[in-house]
Structures are given as structure tokens and as C-alpha cells.
């Protein structure tokens, strides 16, 4: 049977994340295969739900057995008799049954749909999941199936669509975030302090910061006292609503800030050491004096099982990266991302390291503060357009940018 086109909204929210699907007239029909990743068991169950809807609805559609019913034959045969011409049938064939009552068919189809969906849900991962399901006819608004449709669940990444629409409407796609650099006193090539005032750029990466360091050197800076990071453009709230539902150091839980770098996360690269039983080789990107690395992982024999655990914790003014477990000889490089707890100091310490590579000398330290009156603006680094930032946000579902 050819599966007819279908148009419905089918939305599900669950602890593992939401799924919102709209079926349109181009929804796959006969002969089309749709696959889902193995790890998306709830999504596969939902796909089964969606595929059964057109077939169930088709059951309720009455068959047109005589083409244009009630038409009269004006040609040969019983001409002028007013009798309708019956279609030709083969020997022994039965005449088609008249159409059923449409309302009775719809009621039966609705009952079958409800039973089919309940069976699918009961047999799949959604049976024990917290999920809200609503299937409605987009033409009539009639609810075809519902299971806890009004239960309050975390909308998860669906909120990114609302965030994107709001920021584009408010600021416009051509808006750009500024990061300002000020100097305070000193000779032409010397600054008692270099101030970095952030204004919320969520897209600043190490590559761009390296170019900014070059711009500052080209302006003539050769000696700097302190680097002072000013993140007062934002309030003190560092975690968004809903972040309390999960704790940990995963990169998608990174804290926000007016001064940020690399989505406020650090890349930890782990490789086997030079000899069996020796410590694993651990490198950070970008490396700076902000970090302490505690390597507890060892190098295991070739072919053994790899077991690594990487954690990131605050240790006073430092960020401690702890690597535990084992990694076999001959194993490929493993890279994990972990969040950092002080975004401003992260950028400040990284900037210091990049300026030192370019030959700048430092006499002070990296600290938090505000730009004082009288400080001289020497450079403004602009982000790419907001439209491009939002495009990448939704392409990669970046929690930090959102």
C-alpha cells in the first residue's frame, strides 16, 4: 500500500533532550528508508510512531469504487433509461461494496491509531522515560493522541531557536561584539597595565587572540606591567537557567562571561608515554600559567584496554587538570574538552603567553579589575557578524554561545 502524504506536528521532550518533528507532504512514503543513530533509541521509537500514522489514517479513507458516483451513461446500452452504467467485472467477481460512513471510519481509525501508538510506546524506551507527546491534525486542530502533553520538561536545545530569533530581532544580523584594549601610563613602548574590557563576544578563539596579540605588538608595546581583565559588562551570574540540573566539568556546562575564550573550555590531549608503566603524555591547548596538570595516568602494554578520566577543578587561583587511568602503547591521541571556572583569567593568562611568544616582557601579573578613567583606548577587536555567529550556533548546537 502506498503511504499517503501526511502533515502533523509531533513534539517530544525528555531528559535526554527534546525531539520536535514536522511531517510535511514530502514525508517519506513507500520504498523510503529512514535511519537513526543507534544511540538514539527514543528517537527510533518516535520514528516508528511517525511512520505508523499515515498507514492508520489511510485505513479510514473510503475507497472511490465507481469513479464519479451517480454519473449516468449517455451512450449505448440502456440509452435514455436513466440507469447508471455498472463497471465491467470478470466472471465470478463480486461487485464493490459501497463506501462506508466517513464518521464511522474516522472513529475506527482514531481508535486504531491510539492503540497502535500505545503499543509502540509500551514496547520501546519511552515506556520508562519522562516524555510529553502530542499528535494533532494541523488542519482541524483535533488531538489524535496525547500522553502528558502539558507536563513541564526541560526544552533543552529547542531554546536555541528562541534565543537566536530574539538576538537577531534585537541586535540585527550585522551586529558585531567589541573587545577593547586600553593602556595606562608609561613610555611609548611601555604600559603599567594593559586592560582588556570584554563586551560578551562568544566567538573569540585562540587563533583570533594570537592575531590581536600581533596587533598590540605592532602598535609598539614591548613592556607591560599587569594584564587587568574587566568583565563588568555582564553581571555576576555565570550559569544560565537550568544548569543546576546537571553538575560537572563537561565543556557544554562552561560558565559564561563578558570576557571569554574558546567557549570557556580547555582542550586536554592525552597520548602514551615513552615507556611501558611510565606516565602518559598530557598537553593542554592553549597552555598558560593558569593551569596545573596532575598526571596520574600510566602507559599500558599494547593491545590492553584504554581507560581515561579527565577532570577540571578550581584550585585557588589556578585551574587543576587531573588525568587518571591508562592508555596503551601505540594508542592514538585522545582529546577531551573540559570547562574552566574563571573565564577572565583564562583569557588574560593566554594573552600573556601569546604576547611573551612575540617578545613582550612582563613585570606584573594577570588579575581582574576595571578600566580606570584616563586609560587610553589603543585597540578594538571586532567579532564576525552576529548572523554568522548564530548560524554556527545552531549548526553545532553550541550551549555556550546560546
Coordinates of C-alpha atoms in Angstrom, one line a residue, residues 157-364:
X157 CA 18.3 22.8 22.7
X158 CA 14.9 23.9 21.4
X159 CA 15.5 27.1 23.4
X160 CA 18.4 27.9 21.0
X161 CA 15.8 28.7 18.3
X162 CA 14.1 31.2 20.6
X163 CA 17.4 32.7 21.6
X164 CA 18.6 33.0 18.0
X165 CA 15.3 34.7 16.9
X166 CA 15.4 37.1 19.9
X167 CA 19.0 38.3 19.4
X168 CA 18.7 38.7 15.7
X169 CA 15.5 40.8 16.2
X170 CA 17.1 42.9 18.9
X171 CA 20.6 43.4 17.5
X172 CA 20.3 42.6 13.8
X173 CA 22.5 40.1 11.8
X174 CA 25.2 42.7 11.1
X175 CA 25.9 43.4 14.8
X176 CA 29.5 42.8 16.0
X177 CA 30.8 42.3 19.5
X178 CA 33.7 44.5 20.6
X179 CA 36.6 43.7 22.8
X180 CA 38.5 46.8 23.9
X181 CA 42.2 47.2 24.9
X182 CA 43.4 50.1 27.0
X183 CA 46.8 51.1 28.4
X184 CA 47.6 53.1 31.5
X185 CA 50.6 55.4 31.6
X186 CA 54.3 54.6 30.8
X187 CA 56.5 55.3 27.9
X188 CA 55.6 54.9 24.3
X189 CA 56.5 51.2 24.3
X190 CA 55.6 50.5 28.0
X191 CA 52.3 50.2 29.8
X192 CA 52.0 50.0 33.6
X193 CA 48.8 47.9 32.8
X194 CA 47.1 46.5 29.8
X195 CA 43.3 46.4 30.3
X196 CA 41.1 44.0 28.4
X197 CA 37.4 45.0 28.5
X198 CA 35.1 42.4 27.1
X199 CA 31.5 43.0 25.8
X200 CA 30.3 39.5 25.5
X201 CA 31.9 38.2 22.4
X202 CA 31.1 34.4 22.5
X203 CA 33.2 33.6 19.4
X204 CA 36.7 34.6 20.5
X205 CA 39.2 31.7 19.9
X206 CA 42.9 31.3 20.4
X207 CA 43.6 32.0 16.7
X208 CA 42.0 35.4 16.9
X209 CA 43.7 36.2 20.2
X210 CA 47.0 35.4 18.6
X211 CA 46.2 38.0 15.8
X212 CA 45.2 40.5 18.5
X213 CA 48.5 40.0 20.3
X214 CA 50.2 40.7 17.0
X215 CA 48.2 43.9 16.6
X216 CA 49.3 45.1 20.1
X217 CA 52.9 44.4 19.3
X218 CA 52.6 46.3 16.0
X219 CA 51.3 49.3 18.0
X220 CA 54.7 49.4 19.8
X221 CA 54.0 47.6 23.1
X222 CA 57.2 45.9 24.3
X223 CA 56.9 46.0 28.1
X224 CA 53.8 45.5 30.2
X225 CA 53.2 45.5 34.0
X226 CA 49.9 43.8 34.7
X227 CA 47.2 42.5 32.5
X228 CA 43.8 43.5 34.0
X229 CA 40.7 41.8 32.8
X230 CA 37.4 43.8 33.0
X231 CA 34.3 41.6 32.7
X232 CA 32.0 44.2 34.4
X233 CA 29.9 44.4 31.2
X234 CA 28.0 41.4 32.5
X235 CA 26.5 40.8 35.9
X236 CA 27.9 38.2 38.3
X237 CA 25.6 35.4 37.1
X238 CA 27.9 32.8 35.4
X239 CA 25.4 30.0 34.7
X240 CA 22.2 30.0 32.8
X241 CA 18.8 28.8 33.9
X242 CA 18.6 25.0 34.1
X243 CA 22.3 24.5 34.6
X244 CA 21.6 23.3 38.1
X245 CA 20.0 20.1 36.6
X246 CA 23.5 18.8 35.8
X247 CA 26.8 19.4 37.6
X248 CA 30.3 18.6 36.4
X249 CA 33.2 19.8 34.3
X250 CA 31.9 19.0 30.8
X251 CA 32.6 21.6 28.2
X252 CA 28.9 22.1 27.4
X253 CA 28.5 23.3 31.1
X254 CA 31.0 26.1 30.6
X255 CA 30.4 29.3 32.6
X256 CA 29.7 32.5 30.7
X257 CA 31.4 35.9 31.0
X258 CA 31.8 39.2 29.3
X259 CA 35.4 38.1 28.6
X260 CA 35.6 34.6 27.2
X261 CA 37.9 32.4 25.2
X262 CA 37.4 29.1 23.4
X263 CA 33.8 28.8 24.7
X264 CA 35.5 28.8 28.1
X265 CA 36.8 25.3 27.8
X266 CA 40.3 23.8 27.5
X267 CA 41.5 21.0 25.2
X268 CA 43.3 18.2 27.0
X269 CA 45.4 16.0 24.7
X270 CA 46.5 12.6 26.1
X271 CA 48.9 10.2 24.5
X272 CA 51.0 7.2 25.6
X273 CA 54.3 7.9 27.3
X274 CA 57.8 6.8 26.1
X275 CA 57.9 3.5 28.0
X276 CA 55.5 1.0 29.5
X277 CA 54.5 1.8 33.0
X278 CA 55.5 5.5 32.6
X279 CA 53.3 8.5 32.9
X280 CA 51.0 9.3 29.9
X281 CA 51.9 12.4 27.9
X282 CA 49.5 15.3 28.6
X283 CA 49.4 18.6 26.8
X284 CA 46.9 21.5 27.0
X285 CA 45.7 23.8 24.3
X286 CA 46.1 26.6 24.9
X287 CA 48.7 26.2 27.7
X288 CA 49.2 29.0 30.2
X289 CA 50.2 29.7 33.8
X290 CA 46.5 29.4 34.8
X291 CA 46.8 25.6 34.7
X292 CA 48.3 22.9 36.9
X293 CA 48.4 19.5 35.3
X294 CA 48.3 16.4 37.6
X295 CA 49.1 13.3 35.5
X296 CA 48.2 10.1 37.2
X297 CA 47.5 8.1 34.0
X298 CA 50.1 5.5 33.0
X299 CA 51.2 3.9 29.8
X300 CA 49.8 0.3 29.4
X301 CA 51.0 -2.6 27.3
X302 CA 50.0 -2.6 23.6
X303 CA 46.5 -4.1 23.0
X304 CA 45.3 -3.5 26.5
X305 CA 42.1 -1.6 27.2
X306 CA 42.2 2.2 27.3
X307 CA 40.6 3.8 30.4
X308 CA 41.0 7.5 30.8
X309 CA 39.3 10.0 33.1
X310 CA 40.0 13.7 32.8
X311 CA 38.6 16.3 35.3
X312 CA 39.0 20.0 35.7
X313 CA 38.7 21.6 39.2
X314 CA 39.4 25.0 40.6
X315 CA 42.5 25.1 42.9
X316 CA 42.7 28.6 44.4
X317 CA 43.8 31.0 41.6
X318 CA 44.7 28.0 39.4
X319 CA 42.7 25.5 37.3
X320 CA 43.8 21.9 38.0
X321 CA 43.6 19.4 35.2
X322 CA 43.7 15.8 36.5
X323 CA 44.2 12.8 34.2
X324 CA 43.7 9.3 35.5
X325 CA 43.6 5.8 34.1
X326 CA 45.8 4.2 31.5
X327 CA 46.4 4.4 27.8
X328 CA 48.1 1.6 25.8
X329 CA 51.3 2.0 23.8
X330 CA 50.5 2.6 20.2
X331 CA 47.2 4.1 21.0
X332 CA 46.1 7.2 19.1
X333 CA 46.0 10.6 20.7
X334 CA 42.9 11.2 22.8
X335 CA 41.4 14.7 23.1
X336 CA 38.7 15.8 25.6
X337 CA 37.4 19.3 26.4
X338 CA 36.8 20.5 29.9
X339 CA 35.3 23.7 31.3
X340 CA 37.2 26.3 33.2
X341 CA 35.9 28.3 36.2
X342 CA 37.4 31.7 35.7
X343 CA 36.8 32.9 32.1
X344 CA 38.5 36.3 32.5
X345 CA 41.7 34.9 34.0
X346 CA 41.7 32.2 31.3
X347 CA 41.8 34.8 28.5
X348 CA 44.2 37.1 30.4
X349 CA 46.8 34.3 31.0
X350 CA 46.5 33.1 27.5
X351 CA 47.0 36.6 26.1
X352 CA 50.1 37.0 28.3
X353 CA 51.6 33.7 26.9
X354 CA 50.9 34.8 23.3
X355 CA 52.5 38.2 23.9
X356 CA 55.5 36.6 25.5
X357 CA 56.0 34.4 22.4
X358 CA 56.1 37.7 20.4
X359 CA 58.8 39.1 22.6
X360 CA 56.8 41.3 25.1
X361 CA 58.3 41.4 28.6
X362 CA 56.0 41.3 31.7
X363 CA 56.8 42.7 35.2
X364 CA 53.4 42.1 36.9

